[in-house]
Amino acid sequence: MPFFVTTCDDKGNQVYWEWPVDEHTRMVRVDESDLDTIQSLINSADVLVGQNIKFDFAALRELYKKFGRVLCWDWSKVDDTLIAAHLLGSNQPKDLTSLAMRWLGEDILPYEKQIGKVTQECRRYCRSHFPKWRIAGKDLVEMPSAKEKTWKYDMWLPLQLARQLNYPPSHLWHNALRLYSNVDSAITLRVWQKMKP
């Protein structure tokens, strides 16, 4: 279930939603009105661009199902940088970090390293101070596809923990996920703009 959704339009305007996660059940607490806004943005977009957008669609579809809704999605206006990367360089890496470096000359790896470092720090803290919090792991029934980087399923932890510990809004944990995720949506669009004919 997604706990963060980010969009970026061709003018560079970003909109994002970050929802709290229940520490004991891992259920995302979504403001249902956000689903209306997201659907409106999807409907009004001329083109929907993503990196492995099938994954994004599946995650959003499950979120909408949770509220008894159907996600309206027009596949005819979808473009995917992952598919384009296969066509334009099948023997080259296709992850977003590699695509950003190849197509834009920009290194976004520091953002992933930062969220990884912060999230793993929070996971260690929770294991010793909040042992009943449901931290991601390969053995959790709700994570059948979890592999080696289970920390990525816990990127909600920094904000949750910052709130739990009453850290000031300026503390990095409040913004770590937003800084990482919003770079992804902006870079994905810019990569596509370079790739397209």
PDB file of C-alpha atoms in Angstrom:
ATOM      1  CA  MET A   1       0.000   0.000   0.000  1.00  0.00           C
ATOM      2  CA  PRO A   2       1.553   3.340  -0.967  1.00  0.00           C
ATOM      3  CA  PHE A   3       2.325   5.804   1.820  1.00  0.00           C
ATOM      4  CA  PHE A   4       3.729   8.491  -0.484  1.00  0.00           C
ATOM      5  CA  VAL A   5       2.550   9.647  -3.912  1.00  0.00           C
ATOM      6  CA  THR A   6       4.327  12.356  -5.884  1.00  0.00           C
ATOM      7  CA  THR A   7       3.593  14.014  -9.218  1.00  0.00           C
ATOM      8  CA  CYS A   8       5.420  16.537 -11.341  1.00  0.00           C
ATOM      9  CA  ASP A   9       4.026  18.367 -14.351  1.00  0.00           C
ATOM     10  CA  ASP A  10       5.928  19.644 -17.376  1.00  0.00           C
ATOM     11  CA  LYS A  11       6.318  23.064 -15.745  1.00  0.00           C
ATOM     12  CA  GLY A  12       8.087  21.516 -12.751  1.00  0.00           C
ATOM     13  CA  ASN A  13       5.134  21.900 -10.378  1.00  0.00           C
ATOM     14  CA  GLN A  14       5.033  19.108  -7.840  1.00  0.00           C
ATOM     15  CA  VAL A  15       2.171  17.819  -5.758  1.00  0.00           C
ATOM     16  CA  TYR A  16       2.676  15.069  -3.208  1.00  0.00           C
ATOM     17  CA  TRP A  17       0.799  13.184  -0.519  1.00  0.00           C
ATOM     18  CA  GLU A  18       2.477  11.604   2.492  1.00  0.00           C
ATOM     19  CA  TRP A  19       0.249   9.494   4.702  1.00  0.00           C
ATOM     20  CA  PRO A  20       0.934   8.123   8.176  1.00  0.00           C
ATOM     21  CA  VAL A  21       1.308   4.390   8.656  1.00  0.00           C
ATOM     22  CA  ASP A  22       0.024   2.483  11.679  1.00  0.00           C
ATOM     23  CA  GLU A  23       3.161   1.245  13.432  1.00  0.00           C
ATOM     24  CA  HIS A  24       1.537  -2.010  14.568  1.00  0.00           C
ATOM     25  CA  THR A  25      -0.483  -3.043  11.509  1.00  0.00           C
ATOM     26  CA  ARG A  26       1.400  -1.201   8.727  1.00  0.00           C
ATOM     27  CA  MET A  27      -1.969   0.025   7.442  1.00  0.00           C
ATOM     28  CA  VAL A  28      -1.775   3.378   5.678  1.00  0.00           C
ATOM     29  CA  ARG A  29      -4.109   6.084   7.019  1.00  0.00           C
ATOM     30  CA  VAL A  30      -5.214   7.932   3.911  1.00  0.00           C
ATOM     31  CA  ASP A  31      -7.386  11.027   3.790  1.00  0.00           C
ATOM     32  CA  GLU A  32      -9.977   9.813   1.279  1.00  0.00           C
ATOM     33  CA  SER A  33     -10.332  13.268  -0.249  1.00  0.00           C
ATOM     34  CA  ASP A  34      -6.733  12.886  -1.473  1.00  0.00           C
ATOM     35  CA  LEU A  35      -7.938  10.082  -3.741  1.00  0.00           C
ATOM     36  CA  ASP A  36     -10.297  12.509  -5.468  1.00  0.00           C
ATOM     37  CA  THR A  37      -7.423  14.935  -6.056  1.00  0.00           C
ATOM     38  CA  ILE A  38      -5.118  12.219  -7.391  1.00  0.00           C
ATOM     39  CA  GLN A  39      -7.831  10.913  -9.717  1.00  0.00           C
ATOM     40  CA  SER A  40      -8.479  14.444 -10.958  1.00  0.00           C
ATOM     41  CA  LEU A  41      -4.773  14.908 -11.774  1.00  0.00           C
ATOM     42  CA  ILE A  42      -4.679  11.560 -13.595  1.00  0.00           C
ATOM     43  CA  ASN A  43      -7.794  12.447 -15.573  1.00  0.00           C
ATOM     44  CA  SER A  44      -6.563  15.912 -16.557  1.00  0.00           C
ATOM     45  CA  ALA A  45      -3.044  14.819 -17.607  1.00  0.00           C
ATOM     46  CA  ASP A  46      -2.363  14.637 -21.330  1.00  0.00           C
ATOM     47  CA  VAL A  47       0.418  12.114 -20.685  1.00  0.00           C
ATOM     48  CA  LEU A  48       1.234   9.959 -17.661  1.00  0.00           C
ATOM     49  CA  VAL A  49       4.954   9.273 -17.398  1.00  0.00           C
ATOM     50  CA  GLY A  50       6.534   6.861 -14.961  1.00  0.00           C
ATOM     51  CA  GLN A  51       9.504   4.618 -14.307  1.00  0.00           C
ATOM     52  CA  ASN A  52       8.010   1.111 -14.286  1.00  0.00           C
ATOM     53  CA  ILE A  53       4.574   2.706 -14.176  1.00  0.00           C
ATOM     54  CA  LYS A  54       2.817  -0.669 -13.964  1.00  0.00           C
ATOM     55  CA  PHE A  55       4.072  -0.833 -10.376  1.00  0.00           C
ATOM     56  CA  ASP A  56       2.664   2.627  -9.591  1.00  0.00           C
ATOM     57  CA  PHE A  57      -0.649   1.727 -11.175  1.00  0.00           C
ATOM     58  CA  ALA A  58      -0.917  -1.527  -9.198  1.00  0.00           C
ATOM     59  CA  ALA A  59      -0.137   0.253  -5.912  1.00  0.00           C
ATOM     60  CA  LEU A  60      -2.691   3.013  -6.560  1.00  0.00           C
ATOM     61  CA  ARG A  61      -5.297   0.485  -7.707  1.00  0.00           C
ATOM     62  CA  GLU A  62      -4.947  -1.391  -4.396  1.00  0.00           C
ATOM     63  CA  LEU A  63      -5.249   1.850  -2.465  1.00  0.00           C
ATOM     64  CA  TYR A  64      -8.450   2.776  -4.300  1.00  0.00           C
ATOM     65  CA  LYS A  65      -9.840  -0.742  -3.753  1.00  0.00           C
ATOM     66  CA  LYS A  66      -9.321  -0.308  -0.003  1.00  0.00           C
ATOM     67  CA  PHE A  67     -11.886   2.502  -0.142  1.00  0.00           C
ATOM     68  CA  GLY A  68     -14.267   0.620  -2.438  1.00  0.00           C
ATOM     69  CA  ARG A  69     -13.258   2.740  -5.408  1.00  0.00           C
ATOM     70  CA  VAL A  70     -12.051   2.000  -8.901  1.00  0.00           C
ATOM     71  CA  LEU A  71      -8.988   3.823 -10.170  1.00  0.00           C
ATOM     72  CA  CYS A  72      -9.741   5.220 -13.622  1.00  0.00           C
ATOM     73  CA  TRP A  73      -6.638   4.856 -15.763  1.00  0.00           C
ATOM     74  CA  ASP A  74      -6.194   5.470 -19.468  1.00  0.00           C
ATOM     75  CA  TRP A  75      -3.303   3.318 -20.678  1.00  0.00           C
ATOM     76  CA  SER A  76      -3.331   5.063 -24.062  1.00  0.00           C
ATOM     77  CA  LYS A  77      -1.743   8.146 -22.480  1.00  0.00           C
ATOM     78  CA  VAL A  78       0.958   6.279 -20.539  1.00  0.00           C
ATOM     79  CA  ASP A  79       4.680   6.467 -21.313  1.00  0.00           C
ATOM     80  CA  ASP A  80       7.259   4.500 -19.354  1.00  0.00           C
ATOM     81  CA  THR A  81      10.944   5.374 -19.083  1.00  0.00           C
ATOM     82  CA  LEU A  82      11.747   1.748 -18.224  1.00  0.00           C
ATOM     83  CA  ILE A  83      10.257   0.493 -21.494  1.00  0.00           C
ATOM     84  CA  ALA A  84      11.940   3.328 -23.396  1.00  0.00           C
ATOM     85  CA  ALA A  85      15.257   2.400 -21.760  1.00  0.00           C
ATOM     86  CA  HIS A  86      14.890  -1.158 -23.048  1.00  0.00           C
ATOM     87  CA  LEU A  87      14.296   0.144 -26.549  1.00  0.00           C
ATOM     88  CA  LEU A  88      17.069   2.746 -26.489  1.00  0.00           C
ATOM     89  CA  GLY A  89      19.764   0.731 -24.728  1.00  0.00           C
ATOM     90  CA  SER A  90      18.815  -2.840 -23.911  1.00  0.00           C
ATOM     91  CA  ASN A  91      22.344  -3.679 -22.763  1.00  0.00           C
ATOM     92  CA  GLN A  92      22.583  -0.721 -20.354  1.00  0.00           C
ATOM     93  CA  PRO A  93      21.281  -0.299 -16.779  1.00  0.00           C
ATOM     94  CA  LYS A  94      17.643   0.802 -16.658  1.00  0.00           C
ATOM     95  CA  ASP A  95      17.192   1.956 -13.073  1.00  0.00           C
ATOM     96  CA  LEU A  96      16.266   5.609 -12.617  1.00  0.00           C
ATOM     97  CA  THR A  97      19.630   6.536 -11.104  1.00  0.00           C
ATOM     98  CA  SER A  98      21.455   5.212 -14.174  1.00  0.00           C
ATOM     99  CA  LEU A  99      18.979   6.835 -16.559  1.00  0.00           C
ATOM    100  CA  ALA A 100      19.356  10.211 -14.815  1.00  0.00           C
ATOM    101  CA  MET A 101      23.115  10.015 -15.156  1.00  0.00           C
ATOM    102  CA  ARG A 102      23.042   8.874 -18.783  1.00  0.00           C
ATOM    103  CA  TRP A 103      20.320  11.192 -20.094  1.00  0.00           C
ATOM    104  CA  LEU A 104      20.700  14.237 -17.834  1.00  0.00           C
ATOM    105  CA  GLY A 105      24.195  13.978 -16.402  1.00  0.00           C
ATOM    106  CA  GLU A 106      22.685  14.212 -12.906  1.00  0.00           C
ATOM    107  CA  ASP A 107      23.573  11.991  -9.979  1.00  0.00           C
ATOM    108  CA  ILE A 108      20.508  11.277  -7.852  1.00  0.00           C
ATOM    109  CA  LEU A 109      22.198   8.467  -5.918  1.00  0.00           C
ATOM    110  CA  PRO A 110      22.930  10.769  -2.924  1.00  0.00           C
ATOM    111  CA  TYR A 111      19.159  11.113  -2.365  1.00  0.00           C
ATOM    112  CA  GLU A 112      18.699   7.340  -2.229  1.00  0.00           C
ATOM    113  CA  LYS A 113      21.732   6.976   0.017  1.00  0.00           C
ATOM    114  CA  GLN A 114      20.333   9.628   2.361  1.00  0.00           C
ATOM    115  CA  ILE A 115      16.883   8.053   2.676  1.00  0.00           C
ATOM    116  CA  GLY A 116      18.520   4.642   3.058  1.00  0.00           C
ATOM    117  CA  LYS A 117      20.811   5.846   5.832  1.00  0.00           C
ATOM    118  CA  VAL A 118      18.009   7.646   7.679  1.00  0.00           C
ATOM    119  CA  THR A 119      15.545   4.768   7.308  1.00  0.00           C
ATOM    120  CA  GLN A 120      18.018   2.166   8.516  1.00  0.00           C
ATOM    121  CA  GLU A 121      18.908   4.383  11.465  1.00  0.00           C
ATOM    122  CA  CYS A 122      15.202   4.593  12.326  1.00  0.00           C
ATOM    123  CA  ARG A 123      14.777   0.818  11.952  1.00  0.00           C
ATOM    124  CA  ARG A 124      17.617   0.229  14.424  1.00  0.00           C
ATOM    125  CA  TYR A 125      16.114   2.736  16.849  1.00  0.00           C
ATOM    126  CA  CYS A 126      12.681   1.111  16.623  1.00  0.00           C
ATOM    127  CA  ARG A 127      14.027  -2.381  17.172  1.00  0.00           C
ATOM    128  CA  SER A 128      15.543  -1.318  20.490  1.00  0.00           C
ATOM    129  CA  HIS A 129      13.003   1.297  21.659  1.00  0.00           C
ATOM    130  CA  PHE A 130       9.726   0.234  20.001  1.00  0.00           C
ATOM    131  CA  PRO A 131      10.045  -3.537  19.539  1.00  0.00           C
ATOM    132  CA  LYS A 132       6.318  -3.955  18.890  1.00  0.00           C
ATOM    133  CA  TRP A 133       6.398  -1.720  15.823  1.00  0.00           C
ATOM    134  CA  ARG A 134       6.024  -3.823  12.678  1.00  0.00           C
ATOM    135  CA  ILE A 135       9.306  -3.277  10.868  1.00  0.00           C
ATOM    136  CA  ALA A 136       9.612  -4.677   7.323  1.00  0.00           C
ATOM    137  CA  GLY A 137      11.202  -8.062   6.837  1.00  0.00           C
ATOM    138  CA  LYS A 138      11.243 -10.981   4.446  1.00  0.00           C
ATOM    139  CA  ASP A 139       9.212 -13.034   6.921  1.00  0.00           C
ATOM    140  CA  LEU A 140       6.159 -10.734   7.049  1.00  0.00           C
ATOM    141  CA  VAL A 141       3.068 -12.227   5.456  1.00  0.00           C
ATOM    142  CA  GLU A 142       2.069  -8.881   3.906  1.00  0.00           C
ATOM    143  CA  MET A 143       5.399  -8.681   2.070  1.00  0.00           C
ATOM    144  CA  PRO A 144       5.637 -11.764  -0.132  1.00  0.00           C
ATOM    145  CA  SER A 145       7.839  -9.980  -2.669  1.00  0.00           C
ATOM    146  CA  ALA A 146      10.274  -8.483  -0.127  1.00  0.00           C
ATOM    147  CA  LYS A 147      13.850  -9.349  -0.949  1.00  0.00           C
ATOM    148  CA  GLU A 148      17.165  -7.929   0.226  1.00  0.00           C
ATOM    149  CA  LYS A 149      16.351  -4.186   0.522  1.00  0.00           C
ATOM    150  CA  THR A 150      13.482  -4.483   3.002  1.00  0.00           C
ATOM    151  CA  TRP A 151      14.376  -1.067   4.421  1.00  0.00           C
ATOM    152  CA  LYS A 152      12.659   0.486   1.375  1.00  0.00           C
ATOM    153  CA  TYR A 153       9.315  -0.718   2.748  1.00  0.00           C
ATOM    154  CA  ASP A 154       9.996   1.324   5.900  1.00  0.00           C
ATOM    155  CA  MET A 155      10.686   4.723   4.359  1.00  0.00           C
ATOM    156  CA  TRP A 156       7.617   5.948   6.299  1.00  0.00           C
ATOM    157  CA  LEU A 157       9.489   5.393   9.577  1.00  0.00           C
ATOM    158  CA  PRO A 158      11.549   8.616   9.730  1.00  0.00           C
ATOM    159  CA  LEU A 159       8.482  10.886   9.714  1.00  0.00           C
ATOM    160  CA  GLN A 160       6.559   8.600  12.080  1.00  0.00           C
ATOM    161  CA  LEU A 161       9.448   8.412  14.494  1.00  0.00           C
ATOM    162  CA  ALA A 162      10.121  12.168  14.317  1.00  0.00           C
ATOM    163  CA  ARG A 163       6.498  12.753  15.321  1.00  0.00           C
ATOM    164  CA  GLN A 164       6.621  10.094  18.035  1.00  0.00           C
ATOM    165  CA  LEU A 165       9.748  11.664  19.544  1.00  0.00           C
ATOM    166  CA  ASN A 166       8.463  15.243  19.111  1.00  0.00           C
ATOM    167  CA  TYR A 167      11.414  16.288  16.987  1.00  0.00           C
ATOM    168  CA  PRO A 168      11.173  19.848  15.635  1.00  0.00           C
ATOM    169  CA  PRO A 169       9.873  20.259  12.049  1.00  0.00           C
ATOM    170  CA  SER A 170      13.392  21.214  10.932  1.00  0.00           C
ATOM    171  CA  HIS A 171      14.716  17.741  11.828  1.00  0.00           C
ATOM    172  CA  LEU A 172      15.784  15.746   8.747  1.00  0.00           C
ATOM    173  CA  TRP A 173      13.489  12.849   9.612  1.00  0.00           C
ATOM    174  CA  HIS A 174      10.426  15.007   8.930  1.00  0.00           C
ATOM    175  CA  ASN A 175      11.499  15.605   5.323  1.00  0.00           C
ATOM    176  CA  ALA A 176      13.688  12.649   4.326  1.00  0.00           C
ATOM    177  CA  LEU A 177      11.091  10.744   2.315  1.00  0.00           C
ATOM    178  CA  ARG A 178       9.754  13.869   0.601  1.00  0.00           C
ATOM    179  CA  LEU A 179      13.242  14.956  -0.481  1.00  0.00           C
ATOM    180  CA  TYR A 180      13.957  11.546  -2.008  1.00  0.00           C
ATOM    181  CA  SER A 181      10.586  10.870  -3.628  1.00  0.00           C
ATOM    182  CA  ASN A 182      10.039  14.289  -5.146  1.00  0.00           C
ATOM    183  CA  VAL A 183      13.425  14.063  -6.863  1.00  0.00           C
ATOM    184  CA  ASP A 184      12.246  10.796  -8.440  1.00  0.00           C
ATOM    185  CA  SER A 185       9.073  12.230  -9.951  1.00  0.00           C
ATOM    186  CA  ALA A 186      10.846  15.314 -11.325  1.00  0.00           C
ATOM    187  CA  ILE A 187      13.775  13.322 -12.734  1.00  0.00           C
ATOM    188  CA  THR A 188      11.504  10.698 -14.308  1.00  0.00           C
ATOM    189  CA  LEU A 189       9.711  13.376 -16.299  1.00  0.00           C
ATOM    190  CA  ARG A 190      12.940  15.094 -17.342  1.00  0.00           C
ATOM    191  CA  VAL A 191      14.465  11.768 -18.443  1.00  0.00           C
ATOM    192  CA  TRP A 192      11.374  11.066 -20.546  1.00  0.00           C
ATOM    193  CA  GLN A 193      11.558  14.511 -22.147  1.00  0.00           C
ATOM    194  CA  LYS A 194      15.127  13.688 -23.270  1.00  0.00           C
ATOM    195  CA  MET A 195      14.242  10.168 -24.423  1.00  0.00           C
ATOM    196  CA  LYS A 196      11.161  10.890 -26.475  1.00  0.00           C
ATOM    197  CA  PRO A 197      11.554  11.463 -30.216  1.00  0.00           C
TER     198      PRO A 197
END
